[in-house]
Structures are given as structure tokens and as C-alpha cells.
Amino acid sequence: MNEMARLQKRRLALYGWMLAAPALALMSLFAFYPAIATFWHSLFSRGTSRRPSVFTGFENYGDLFADPTFWTVATNNLIYAGVTIPVSIIFALVMALWANAHIPARSFVRSAYFTPTILPMIAAANLWLFFYTPDLGVIDQITGFFGASPTNWLGQPETALASVIIVTIWKEAGFFMIFYLAALQTIPPDLREAARIEGAGRWTYTRRVLLPLLMPTTIFVFVNAMINSVKLIDHLFILTKGGPNNASKLILYWIWEMAFAYFDSPHAAAMTILVLLALGLVAVAQFRLVEKRTHYR
Amino acid sequence: MTSQPPFIRISSVSRVFNGGNGVHDLSLDIPRGSFVVLLGPSGCGKSTTLRLIAGLEIADHGTIEIDGKDVTSAPPSKRSLSMVFQSYALFPHLSVAENIVFGLKVRKTKKDEIKTRLADALRVTGLEGYEDRKPAQLSGGQRQRVALARAIVAGHPLCLMDEPLSNLDAKLRHAVRKDIRDLQQRLGITVVYVTHDQTEAMSMADIVILMKDGRIEQIGNPADLYLKPATAFAAGFVGSPPMTLIPANALPTSVIPDGFDANNLTFGIRPEDLILSTGQNDHPWGIPATVTGSEFLGAETFLFVAIPGTDGATARLPGRVEISPGTEVSLSWVGAAAHWFDGEHGHRLTPTVPGTSAQDTKITSQPDTATSTL
């Protein structure tokens, strides 16, 4: 090979590394290193002044599996994810289709849908705390009007998790709608017209053209919703604090509790690693399964 | 045109948009099996007319009949027609075959019929072997053929085309033009074709409908449009390079036909009808002009000349002609080649007794010297 060409190639490789370096350094410092450190930390026992921490292998993980709270929290989080993800995606899609149609006051509808997203989660939770207040809250006022007796929505194990789920959907659907709205606007109106000429009705068009074309957005929204179902716990602090009797406790809230309320950082670290592992597996499965069936433009 | 009732009848249809664009009181008959081109500049309402026929727009007033049925408010799917879009509007997530049979599947056609129809459409459009490709993996010309295949696969008697060639390069455009025309004649379908390109209109159409500002300017076969433009607009729009249009008061009074008012008159001349002479006094009359430039195109040369008091004129001369810019020339023409239009309204004026006015005899007796001497 020509000497100049080889030099050129090497220089390009160097440029590549130079461009990647800042992100790589920051990622290592703030993502990779903490993950590895957490894993290492989870292999040691909790140290006190009298008993220094010792290497215990996977004993912390065994403790977690033996703890009934672990199973409650994991089940809660599965229900939480299983409901919030599909429901908020469907709401977002329906809202986007509506806000994208030629309706009067379109921009008002759009901003109305988006308002919950702008609100900080803590503020939103306080708002909903008022809605859920037994007897005085908006919900009980409405149900009371029809003769129902007051319900302590957040205070009883049967309804606490459902109440938290509703707040999350309310908060997320508007955010996801924006992505669908953006995607809908990139779909040329010609396709709709071509489908109409070919005799496709609204439903056929939606099912055979619109939804497949929105698939990349759906995947993106799905990944976000999944991350949020693990990550978004701000409202728990205001609404239920995980109670009553762990009925609305989610994994991340439990980890926070272990680490900062009970100061049991090794178990918290072990739980964190389990969450990372689970999320990693889901991500891989997702990309394997869905990627193949999705058309990217 | 024929004794048969028209295939499409549009009766005083209006569709006006907020900006005032659209079509105004349009009436139009399209015979069965014809190739009709809606021609006009952008914003003239030709696409709206097509969309009204398709059912993608609903008329504010008037009625539209297709094949004897009133379809004014029928949805597109009930009009048994197909359409080729400017953007082709292919479904990007579907393969070529799925795109073509989309409509058949929607209408729940039987499986084996879909199969034979698909095979036919692929063969006719030369797309065999591309069935499984996605539109993104095709060239522009191939995508265009997929759109055509989708339009013909259902066997509808009417096909609407909205500038289907505007995304192709010039060479391909020429070939596809011929293909579309052949296809239309082979299948015996009626085609309504929208374009702003007068070359396409002239080369493909049985009937050209020239539109401007939502109204019909002229209907006729291509020769009519070229040889007898009904208005100054038609004269300027059809033909390349376009007809030279200059106000008649820039001309010597001797060339104005009797009975015409030179102050309210536009004179038009096709570039090939302009006669140029460089020699002095070899012509009894002539309009003095200065050559400003030329374009050599192989078989012919366009010469651009400036005439005082006008926007200038273009002359088309056969073969290669070399005249340097700045040369003084004299312009003349054979009397019958001149077109006269009303200066204000633009409609065509015919000299009262053509061929008998003084200038005409003078001009016709003059030998065509310019091209031979140059």
C-alpha cells in the first residue's frame, strides 16, 4: 500500500478515537466504573464499627431472594410496568392521532396533553394527593355525587398500587404523545390518499400503513416507558412511601430505603445489580425480537 | 367529440380554497379511452381538478359524473379509478409485490386472482425479479413503475396521474413518457394526466386542457394549441422556446392588420417563423433588432434579439448559425405566421380579411433570404 494512504488511514483512525474520547471518558467515570464498583461492593458484608466488612461472595443475593419483601416488590414492579407501559403507549398514540387530525383548537389540545410532562413529578404527585384525598378530594367528590362512600385510595393495599399507576400514566402519556406526533408528521399525506384510492378505510389504513410506519417510534417509546417503570419513583415519596404494607413499593424505592433509610448498602448494591441484569436481558431480547420486524426509513 | 356519452362529465364544478386558489365553475367532458392532459402553471387548479375527479376533494358546487354515474360525493374507492402520485406514494414498509396488490387485498380479492393479476402487472411494467424489494431499494424509475403497476393491477377503466414524471431525470422521462402512452393504448383505459411541462402534454395527449387561475384557457388537440392558441397565455405557455409576445405599438404601423388598434394589441410570433436578415435594405420592411446571444443545440440554434420597447424575441434557426452579439439585424415574418391577441383580455383576434392587407402581399412576395444568407 501507498505510504501516504496508510498515513491517511491512521490519521482517520486517530480522529475517530479523538472524537469518541470525551464521551468515553465521561461514560467510564460516571457509568461503567460505578457499575463495576457497585458489583464489587455487593459481594461484601455490611461493615460496622465492631465487625468490619468481609468478602461474602453471593450471600447478599441469597438474602434478597429469601426476603419476602423482595418478592412483593418485584411483583409490584412487574404489575406496575405491565400496566403503565402498554396503557401509556396506547393513550399516547390515540392522543397523537387526535391531536394530529384537523380539529379546531389543535394547538390547545396539544399543549393540554403536554402539560403533565412539564410539571415536575413531585408537583404532580402533590396535585394527585389532593385528588385522592378521602372525602375531600376531587375523585371522592365526584363518586360521592353518585352516592358512593368515600375511599382512602392511597391508604388501602387494594387500591394503592393502582392509584400510583394512574398517576404515572397521566404523567407519561403526554410525553410519549409528542414522539408519536412528530412521527405522524413525517408520514406523507400521499400515503393516506393512495390508501383511500385503493379502497382502504380508516381502520385498514391505520393497521396496515400507519402502525407499521410508527413502529420505530413505538420501540423508542417502549424502551423509554420500560426505563421509567423502574426509574420513576418520585411520586412514591409524596403519595404512599411504598405503603401500606409494601403494597405500592417499587424496586428503586426499596433500594433507596435499604441504602439511605436502613444504611444497608451491600444489599442495596446487590439489588441494583439484579435490576441492571434484568434490564440488560430485556434490552437484548427486545432488540433481537423487534428489530427484525421494524422498517426504518 | 364522439357519439358516445362522455366518460367523465364535469359540470360547473367549483372548489375554492381559503387563499382563493382552486377551480371556478369548471365544465369539461372527457371521452372514453382518451389520454387527456391537464396542463398549466402551478396554482392553476389542474391538480385540484384531478383530485376532484379522484374524490380526494369534494366539490363545493357542481356535479361530477364518471361512466354515467353521479359520483360528486362518492368516496374515492367507489369511483373505480386508480391514481399515480407525484411522489409515487409507495408504502415504504411493504415490498414491491405487497405495494402492488395492496388494493386487491383490501378489496378481498381471491388469492389466485391476486396472483395472476400481480404476475400480469409485473410483466407489463417489467418489474419481474423485484417483487421482494422494498421501495427504498429501487431506483427512481423503478419506483415509478411500481406506482404504475399498482395503478393498473386492479383493471380500473380510469387512471389519474399527478405529474408522475417530475421526479425522473430527463432521459428516463422521455422513455417513460412513451411507455405510459403505449400502456394506455394497449389497455384501452382513460388517462387524465396532470403536468406543468408542455412538452409532456404535447407529446402524449389526445386532448390538452390548458388551465389558468382555476379556469380553462383552451381545450384542443396539441396541434390546435400550438397553431391556434386561443389566448396570449396559451401562446406563451405552449412551445419551447415560447412564442414571442410583444405589444403591437412597438411595431411599425404598416404591419398591423386593418381594423386593429395597435395600442390594445399583442403581437405573437413563433421562434421558427421569425425571419432574420443581416443585409441592409434587402427587405422592404423589417423591424430593427440587436442580437444579444445565442444557444447552439445541434440541430438548431436559438438567437435572442432585443427589440427597443419590448422584452425581446427569440428566433429558431436550423443548423448552426453564428452571429456575434451586438449585430444589427432586421426581423420579418410571413404574414399568416403572425398571431394577434387582444392587449387587455388576451383573446385571439383574427384579421378581418386575412391575406388581402397590404403588408401581407408585400411579405409573401419576399423570398426567404435570412436563413440562406446566414
XYZ file of C-alpha atoms in Angstrom:
671
model
C 0.000 0.000 0.000
C 0.986 3.550 -0.619
C 2.730 5.187 2.314
C 0.531 8.281 2.079
C -2.650 6.241 2.031
C -1.581 4.288 5.107
C -0.787 7.500 6.931
C -4.141 8.904 5.899
C -5.894 5.830 7.228
C -4.079 6.036 10.518
C -4.911 9.667 10.855
C -8.624 8.913 10.304
C -8.497 6.233 12.997
C -6.878 8.730 15.321
C -9.564 11.280 14.611
C -12.171 8.670 15.376
C -10.684 7.942 18.768
C -10.273 11.616 19.488
C -13.940 12.232 18.760
C -15.040 9.313 20.895
C -12.647 10.093 23.759
C -14.621 12.712 25.729
C -17.790 10.622 25.768
C -15.787 7.507 26.537
C -14.027 9.177 29.470
C -17.217 10.537 30.951
C -19.081 7.266 30.459
C -16.288 5.342 32.138
C -16.177 7.721 35.044
C -19.884 8.027 35.641
C -21.414 4.817 34.283
C -19.013 1.928 33.828
C -16.889 2.480 36.901
C -19.869 2.924 39.285
C -21.500 -0.200 37.880
C -18.399 -2.288 38.464
C -17.828 -0.708 41.876
C -21.418 -1.462 42.857
C -20.986 -5.072 41.825
C -17.790 -5.356 43.848
C -19.460 -3.715 46.822
C -22.377 -6.153 46.678
C -20.001 -9.053 47.328
C -19.076 -7.792 50.821
C -20.969 -7.925 54.095
C -22.242 -4.792 55.767
C -19.439 -3.347 57.887
C -19.983 -1.921 61.346
C -17.504 -0.434 63.775
C -17.277 -3.737 65.621
C -17.405 -6.092 62.629
C -15.530 -4.849 59.581
C -16.995 -5.843 56.217
C -15.722 -9.125 54.806
C -15.970 -10.782 51.437
C -19.051 -12.986 51.428
C -19.453 -13.866 47.779
C -23.065 -14.050 46.685
C -24.504 -14.240 50.190
C -26.203 -10.832 49.848
C -28.064 -12.082 46.813
C -29.199 -15.159 48.710
C -30.517 -12.918 51.484
C -32.542 -10.931 48.986
C -34.179 -13.999 47.476
C -35.027 -15.227 50.958
C -36.702 -11.934 51.853
C -40.488 -11.973 51.226
C -40.381 -8.193 50.662
C -38.191 -8.836 47.635
C -40.944 -10.893 46.014
C -43.637 -8.378 46.923
C -41.623 -5.506 45.489
C -40.677 -7.438 42.358
C -44.313 -8.419 41.757
C -45.429 -4.830 42.349
C -42.916 -3.575 39.837
C -43.955 -6.186 37.268
C -47.603 -5.161 37.614
C -46.582 -1.511 37.537
C -44.571 -1.997 34.328
C -47.126 -4.359 32.810
C -49.866 -1.774 33.127
C -48.113 1.579 32.707
C -46.141 0.630 29.583
C -48.943 -0.568 27.288
C -51.598 1.774 28.621
C -49.491 4.919 28.352
C -48.352 3.905 24.843
C -51.914 3.346 23.689
C -53.073 6.610 25.257
C -50.158 8.446 23.666
C -50.959 7.022 20.238
C -54.657 7.803 20.448
C -53.967 11.307 21.704
C -51.407 11.887 18.952
C -53.781 10.690 16.245
C -56.387 13.044 17.584
C -54.052 15.997 18.032
C -52.690 15.425 14.524
C -56.110 15.481 12.896
C -57.514 18.692 11.549
C -59.550 19.685 14.532
C -60.379 23.116 15.896
C -58.091 24.388 18.673
C -55.451 21.873 17.681
C -52.577 23.631 19.378
C -54.630 23.970 22.548
C -55.287 20.233 22.574
C -51.608 19.539 22.036
C -50.427 21.774 24.843
C -53.141 20.492 27.144
C -51.899 16.959 26.583
C -48.328 18.003 27.128
C -48.900 19.905 30.382
C -48.441 16.905 32.722
C -44.989 16.380 31.215
C -43.827 19.885 32.063
C -44.939 19.525 35.659
C -42.235 18.137 37.983
C -43.186 14.697 39.254
C -43.228 15.950 42.857
C -45.673 18.712 41.965
C -47.811 16.296 40.002
C -47.838 13.911 42.946
C -48.964 16.686 45.275
C -51.718 17.521 42.845
C -52.866 13.921 42.813
C -52.562 13.715 46.563
C -55.319 16.289 46.609
C -57.336 14.358 44.019
C -57.068 11.176 46.073
C -57.820 12.722 49.483
C -60.610 10.701 51.084
C -63.930 12.537 51.171
C -62.477 15.956 50.244
C -60.564 15.069 47.075
C -61.889 15.574 43.569
C -62.348 11.872 42.964
C -64.369 11.281 46.084
C -66.369 14.415 45.426
C -67.339 13.006 42.045
C -68.011 9.449 43.218
C -69.783 10.871 46.279
C -72.084 12.808 43.983
C -73.279 9.485 42.631
C -73.726 8.144 46.137
C -70.505 6.155 46.620
C -68.925 6.136 50.059
C -65.518 7.827 50.488
C -62.499 5.704 49.649
C -58.982 6.027 51.015
C -57.419 5.430 47.600
C -53.805 5.676 48.722
C -54.291 4.281 52.184
C -55.519 0.780 51.490
C -53.456 -2.043 49.997
C -56.096 -2.922 47.387
C -56.037 0.464 45.648
C -52.638 1.989 46.495
C -50.666 0.466 43.603
C -53.453 1.170 41.094
C -53.566 4.813 42.225
C -49.829 5.169 41.738
C -50.102 3.543 38.308
C -52.757 6.049 37.222
C -50.547 8.989 38.202
C -47.674 7.541 36.162
C -49.823 7.010 33.072
C -51.217 10.525 33.380
C -47.684 11.856 33.578
C -46.137 9.792 30.784
C -48.791 9.591 28.072
C -48.458 13.257 27.117
C -44.713 12.959 26.845
C -44.895 9.941 24.570
C -47.584 11.640 22.524
C -45.043 14.228 21.424
C -42.905 11.495 19.849
C -45.877 9.996 18.077
C -46.953 13.422 16.940
C -43.517 14.083 15.469
C -43.509 10.695 13.747
C -47.000 11.203 12.353
C -45.917 14.447 10.803
C -43.141 12.736 8.859
C -45.631 10.374 7.198
C -46.535 11.944 3.873
C -50.279 12.591 3.432
C -49.981 10.991 -0.023
C -49.892 7.574 1.609
C -53.244 8.194 3.209
C -54.675 9.292 -0.124
C -53.150 6.377 -2.002
C -54.683 4.022 0.549
C -58.048 5.722 0.196
C -57.932 5.384 -3.579
C -57.113 1.708 -3.142
C -60.244 1.375 -1.058
C -58.708 1.197 2.413
C -60.837 2.597 5.190
C -59.582 4.407 8.253
C -59.020 1.234 10.219
C -57.264 -0.640 7.398
C -55.034 2.342 6.796
C -54.159 2.576 10.484
C -53.437 -1.136 10.796
C -51.635 -1.786 7.517
C -49.807 1.511 6.963
C -49.785 3.831 9.952
C -48.874 1.415 12.751
C -46.053 -0.287 10.814
C -44.624 3.110 9.933
C -44.836 4.174 13.586
C -43.017 1.029 14.721
C -39.610 2.716 15.205
C -41.284 5.333 17.402
C -43.162 2.669 19.298
C -39.899 0.886 20.064
C -38.310 4.091 21.242
C -41.303 4.931 23.408
C -41.452 1.372 24.690
C -37.814 1.451 25.791
C -38.397 4.782 27.500
C -41.534 3.558 29.220
C -39.679 0.490 30.421
C -36.821 2.517 31.827
C -39.311 4.817 33.507
C -41.170 1.910 35.056
C -38.006 1.178 37.007
C -36.648 4.675 37.312
C -39.650 6.857 38.043
C -40.387 6.706 41.776
C -40.517 10.377 42.761
C -44.256 10.258 43.277
C -43.965 7.382 45.781
C -42.252 9.714 48.226
C -45.270 12.008 48.208
C -48.136 9.622 47.654
C -47.615 6.410 49.610
C -43.981 5.968 50.676
C -44.346 2.431 49.369
C -47.104 1.554 51.768
C -49.415 0.465 53.103
C -47.688 -2.791 53.969
C -45.411 -2.551 50.906
C -48.465 -2.633 48.656
C -47.171 0.119 46.380
C -43.428 -0.279 46.892
C -41.330 -0.402 43.728
C -37.811 -1.776 43.352
C -35.940 1.503 43.156
C -37.796 2.900 46.160
C -36.880 -0.232 48.076
C -33.232 0.132 47.069
C -33.294 3.740 48.236
C -34.841 2.618 51.514
C -32.219 -0.060 52.060
C -29.344 2.266 51.277
C -30.416 5.501 52.924
C -33.079 4.595 55.500
C -31.584 1.352 56.825
C -27.994 2.079 55.745
C -27.613 -1.404 54.314
C -25.613 -0.512 51.259
C -24.321 -4.011 50.350
C -27.848 -5.370 49.971
C -28.874 -2.247 48.088
C -25.878 -2.777 45.797
C -26.843 -6.396 45.230
C -30.408 -5.373 44.361
C -29.085 -2.713 41.979
C -27.007 -5.316 40.185
C -30.056 -7.556 39.838
C -32.036 -4.690 38.308
C -29.210 -3.901 35.889
C -29.027 -7.532 34.893
C -32.761 -7.805 34.321
C -32.885 -4.582 32.290
C -29.903 -5.694 30.216
C -31.549 -9.005 29.380
C -34.812 -7.328 28.416
C -32.971 -4.846 26.206
C -31.152 -7.614 24.345
C -34.349 -9.612 23.869
C -36.148 -6.529 22.670
C -33.633 -5.624 20.032
C -33.390 -9.222 18.843
C -37.139 -9.637 18.543
C -38.414 -6.303 17.409
C -35.577 -5.018 15.290
C -36.201 -7.612 12.617
C -39.817 -6.663 12.155
C -39.339 -2.952 12.054
C -38.966 -0.846 8.990
C -36.590 2.052 9.454
C -36.551 4.693 6.792
C -66.322 14.514 -29.956
C -67.832 11.056 -30.323
C -71.437 9.983 -30.485
C -70.942 8.118 -27.187
C -71.742 9.954 -23.988
C -68.581 11.284 -22.354
C -66.787 9.015 -19.879
C -66.241 11.814 -17.404
C -68.515 14.805 -17.288
C -67.695 17.691 -15.009
C -70.473 20.257 -14.857
C -69.856 23.743 -13.465
C -67.723 22.455 -10.595
C -66.200 24.880 -8.118
C -63.804 24.161 -5.314
C -62.250 27.231 -3.784
C -59.627 27.226 -1.058
C -59.021 29.887 1.535
C -56.322 31.619 -0.468
C -58.699 31.954 -3.434
C -56.964 29.178 -5.349
C -58.874 26.214 -6.649
C -61.182 25.775 -9.595
C -64.020 28.046 -10.540
C -67.095 26.937 -12.457
C -65.314 24.260 -14.434
C -67.153 22.258 -17.071
C -65.468 19.575 -19.037
C -66.201 16.349 -20.939
C -63.647 13.590 -21.277
C -64.302 10.883 -23.883
C -63.769 7.212 -23.076
C -60.329 5.799 -23.826
C -58.659 9.145 -24.374
C -55.428 10.475 -22.994
C -56.270 13.849 -21.525
C -53.611 16.161 -20.165
C -54.407 18.928 -17.720
C -51.722 21.496 -18.383
C -50.933 24.724 -16.635
C -48.576 26.599 -14.356
C -48.501 25.815 -10.654
C -51.549 27.048 -8.797
C -53.762 26.907 -11.884
C -56.111 24.315 -10.406
C -55.073 21.337 -12.513
C -54.188 19.181 -9.523
C -57.385 20.235 -7.776
C -59.355 19.169 -10.836
C -57.646 15.787 -10.744
C -58.295 15.414 -7.027
C -61.935 16.326 -7.592
C -62.208 13.533 -10.151
C -60.428 11.195 -7.734
C -62.706 12.098 -4.865
C -59.869 13.345 -2.677
C -61.529 16.747 -2.786
C -65.255 17.280 -2.708
C -66.749 19.932 -4.977
C -68.382 22.967 -3.370
C -70.735 23.273 -6.316
C -71.475 21.331 -9.480
C -71.561 17.653 -10.333
C -69.062 15.080 -11.498
C -70.162 12.013 -13.442
C -67.963 9.059 -14.255
C -69.272 6.486 -16.701
C -72.801 7.796 -16.405
C -72.898 7.667 -12.605
C -73.057 10.741 -10.440
C -70.036 10.434 -8.146
C -69.949 14.009 -6.860
C -69.947 12.942 -3.243
C -68.800 9.329 -3.609
C -65.608 8.286 -1.795
C -62.552 7.521 -3.979
C -62.932 3.777 -3.560
C -66.415 3.843 -5.098
C -65.278 5.542 -8.309
C -63.339 2.564 -9.715
C -60.269 4.507 -10.606
C -56.600 4.374 -9.757
C -54.056 7.088 -9.278
C -50.341 7.622 -9.681
C -48.991 10.256 -7.337
C -46.169 12.652 -7.991
C -44.297 11.211 -5.022
C -45.498 7.714 -6.083
C -46.878 7.322 -2.532
C -45.487 3.803 -2.244
C -45.804 2.243 1.194
C -42.189 2.179 2.384
C -42.613 -0.799 4.698
C -44.160 -3.043 2.062
C -42.351 -4.924 -0.694
C -42.966 -4.220 -4.356
C -45.442 -7.089 -4.639
C -47.286 -6.076 -1.472
C -47.479 -2.499 -2.678
C -48.976 -3.561 -5.981
C -51.623 -5.857 -4.510
C -52.464 -3.603 -1.561
C -55.770 -2.528 -3.047
C -56.692 -6.037 -4.199
C -56.103 -7.337 -0.699
C -58.143 -4.534 0.832
C -60.997 -5.425 -1.511
C -60.653 -9.088 -0.503
C -59.899 -10.382 -3.981
C -59.386 -14.146 -4.214
C -55.841 -15.396 -3.624
C -55.249 -16.958 -7.028
C -56.708 -13.958 -8.814
C -54.348 -11.691 -6.914
C -51.536 -13.939 -8.017
C -52.343 -13.817 -11.729
C -53.044 -10.095 -11.666
C -49.774 -9.425 -9.857
C -47.863 -11.515 -12.382
C -49.531 -9.599 -15.226
C -48.772 -6.205 -13.720
C -45.163 -7.156 -13.044
C -44.720 -8.384 -16.592
C -46.332 -5.349 -18.186
C -44.192 -2.930 -16.197
C -41.025 -5.008 -16.472
C -40.646 -5.407 -12.731
C -40.204 -9.173 -12.656
C -37.497 -10.136 -10.213
C -38.040 -7.102 -7.996
C -41.101 -8.455 -6.153
C -39.420 -8.694 -2.762
C -37.543 -5.419 -2.764
C -38.582 -2.513 -0.612
C -39.216 0.809 -2.384
C -36.074 2.255 -0.799
C -34.001 -0.351 -2.638
C -35.272 0.729 -6.051
C -34.160 3.473 -8.410
C -36.471 6.373 -9.184
C -37.554 4.846 -12.474
C -38.323 1.503 -10.871
C -40.368 3.150 -8.138
C -42.298 4.961 -10.793
C -43.018 1.622 -12.483
C -44.222 0.156 -9.185
C -46.649 3.061 -8.886
C -47.811 2.358 -12.439
C -48.185 -1.343 -11.710
C -50.270 -0.545 -8.646
C -52.456 1.676 -10.789
C -53.129 -0.898 -13.490
C -53.324 -4.064 -11.418
C -56.963 -3.588 -10.458
C -58.024 -3.103 -14.074
C -59.912 0.120 -13.426
C -61.051 1.880 -16.611
C -59.762 5.255 -15.391
C -56.278 6.152 -14.278
C -55.340 9.539 -12.864
C -51.733 10.673 -12.931
C -50.442 13.643 -10.980
C -47.149 14.751 -12.503
C -45.807 11.193 -12.447
C -42.583 12.036 -14.270
C -41.421 15.099 -12.413
C -39.057 13.134 -10.169
C -37.247 11.415 -13.029
C -34.196 12.609 -14.898
C -34.660 13.975 -18.399
C -33.553 10.901 -20.309
C -35.722 8.498 -18.309
C -38.638 10.875 -18.545
C -38.593 10.590 -22.304
C -38.631 6.784 -22.219
C -41.336 6.545 -19.553
C -43.484 9.017 -21.451
C -43.585 6.595 -24.339
C -44.203 3.633 -22.026
C -47.168 5.295 -20.378
C -48.682 6.201 -23.713
C -48.206 2.638 -25.021
C -49.680 1.184 -21.851
C -52.722 3.420 -22.069
C -53.388 2.402 -25.638
C -52.787 -1.283 -25.026
C -55.114 -1.393 -22.034
C -57.618 0.975 -23.616
C -58.016 2.925 -20.392
C -58.858 6.579 -19.980
C -55.986 8.577 -18.530
C -56.227 12.017 -17.007
C -52.723 13.319 -16.626
C -51.620 16.452 -14.832
C -48.418 18.222 -15.767
C -46.884 21.659 -15.927
C -44.497 20.510 -18.646
C -45.879 21.459 -22.036
C -43.523 19.007 -23.775
C -45.194 16.123 -21.942
C -48.606 17.459 -22.824
C -47.770 17.916 -26.491
C -46.159 14.508 -26.886
C -48.696 12.372 -25.032
C -52.095 13.938 -25.173
C -55.107 13.276 -27.335
C -56.660 16.292 -25.730
C -54.871 19.064 -23.867
C -56.778 21.127 -21.357
C -54.839 24.262 -20.617
C -55.767 25.881 -17.329
C -55.001 29.164 -15.666
C -56.215 30.573 -12.351
C -58.764 27.814 -11.859
C -60.362 28.205 -15.275
C -59.956 26.502 -18.616
C -57.943 28.580 -21.019
C -58.180 26.288 -24.036
C -59.209 22.738 -24.884
C -57.928 21.088 -28.003
C -55.527 18.624 -29.511
C -51.846 19.510 -29.297
C -51.751 20.884 -32.844
C -54.650 23.238 -32.147
C -52.924 24.569 -29.085
C -49.710 25.160 -30.920
C -51.030 26.501 -34.193
C -54.072 28.401 -32.984
C -53.586 29.411 -29.364
C -56.857 30.830 -28.114
C -55.215 33.358 -25.835
C -51.926 35.124 -25.370
C -51.409 32.979 -22.263
C -51.837 29.767 -24.264
C -49.475 31.125 -26.879
C -46.826 31.887 -24.294
C -47.237 28.622 -22.364
C -47.128 26.099 -25.188
C -43.995 25.709 -27.236
C -40.356 25.752 -26.313
C -38.922 28.323 -26.555
C -42.259 30.071 -26.070
C -43.886 32.333 -28.602
C -42.564 35.836 -28.582
C -45.234 38.227 -27.401
C -44.694 41.937 -27.873
C -47.026 44.912 -27.661
C -48.089 45.882 -31.146
C -47.287 49.557 -30.697
C -43.605 48.648 -30.768
C -44.086 47.503 -34.332
C -44.199 49.698 -37.410
C -47.816 50.621 -38.169
C -47.585 49.074 -41.613
C -47.597 45.538 -40.226
C -50.731 45.986 -38.109
C -53.696 44.398 -39.904
C -56.532 46.696 -40.824
C -59.122 47.288 -38.171
C -56.824 46.543 -35.229
C -55.946 49.110 -32.624
C -52.193 48.970 -32.154
C -52.459 50.411 -28.646
C -54.568 47.492 -27.438
C -52.974 44.651 -29.304
C -50.368 41.984 -28.643
C -48.399 40.527 -31.442
C -47.151 36.950 -31.232
C -44.718 35.036 -33.377
C -43.290 31.534 -33.017
C -39.493 31.492 -32.948
C -39.347 29.347 -36.087
C -41.482 31.871 -38.010
C -39.157 34.801 -37.402
C -37.015 35.650 -40.382
C -33.700 37.327 -39.723
C -31.749 39.283 -42.257
C -28.398 40.924 -41.716
C -28.001 42.688 -45.030
C -29.291 46.261 -45.299
C -32.238 47.129 -47.472
C -32.731 43.656 -48.883
C -36.138 43.635 -47.248
C -38.832 46.142 -47.967
C -39.769 46.283 -44.291
C -38.296 44.872 -41.173
C -38.082 45.515 -37.505
C -34.632 46.616 -36.398
C -33.224 44.475 -33.592
C -29.906 43.675 -31.945
C -28.626 40.154 -31.331
C -27.973 39.641 -27.622
C -26.957 35.998 -27.547
C -27.381 32.545 -28.998
C -27.733 28.941 -27.951
C -26.487 26.192 -30.226
C -28.445 22.960 -29.728
C -27.093 20.808 -32.528
C -29.975 20.644 -34.963
C -30.938 24.242 -34.404
C -29.789 27.495 -32.942
C -31.797 29.876 -30.811
C -30.989 33.522 -31.326
C -32.050 36.085 -28.782
C -32.645 39.575 -30.050
C -33.504 42.822 -28.349
C -36.211 44.991 -29.880
C -36.493 48.530 -28.486
C -39.632 48.960 -26.388
C -40.144 45.211 -25.798
C -38.793 42.287 -23.782
C -37.052 40.959 -26.851
C -37.694 37.982 -29.076
C -36.345 34.525 -29.798
C -35.680 33.123 -33.235
C -35.175 29.445 -34.013
C -32.852 28.852 -36.929
C -31.987 25.436 -38.335
C -28.440 24.149 -38.078
C -25.561 26.166 -36.804
C -25.743 29.920 -37.072
C -23.027 32.206 -35.850
C -23.927 35.790 -35.281
C -21.962 37.648 -32.668
C -23.876 39.578 -30.048
C -24.330 43.207 -30.947
C -25.021 42.524 -34.607
C -27.812 44.634 -36.010
C -30.461 42.543 -37.745
C -33.825 43.105 -39.280
C -36.813 40.895 -38.331
C -39.684 39.943 -40.559
C -42.193 37.134 -40.992
C -44.674 35.618 -43.352
C -47.983 37.375 -42.752
C -50.004 34.288 -41.859
C -47.460 33.309 -39.185
C -48.372 36.287 -37.038
C -50.762 35.822 -34.125
C -52.761 38.741 -32.791
C -54.249 38.937 -29.353
C -56.338 41.463 -27.536
C -53.954 43.545 -25.489
C -56.160 43.695 -22.441
C -58.028 40.376 -22.268
C -55.581 38.291 -24.249
C -58.071 36.517 -26.516
C -57.160 35.689 -30.073
C -58.053 38.160 -32.823
C -58.364 37.180 -36.452
C -57.656 39.797 -39.128
C -60.949 40.634 -40.836
C -59.934 39.623 -44.367
C -56.708 37.708 -43.956
C -54.232 37.713 -46.778
C -55.575 40.801 -48.511
C -53.966 43.530 -46.454
C -51.158 45.467 -47.994
C -48.367 44.149 -45.823
C -49.301 40.551 -46.440
C -48.791 40.743 -50.150
C -45.552 42.551 -49.653
C -44.237 39.958 -47.248
C -45.307 36.837 -49.058
C -43.666 38.010 -52.247
C -40.406 38.415 -50.432
C -38.038 35.452 -50.764
C -36.837 33.907 -47.529
C -33.370 35.372 -47.597
C -32.300 35.407 -43.998
C -31.655 31.743 -43.376
C -29.921 31.159 -46.663
C -27.583 34.087 -46.410
C -26.537 33.420 -42.840
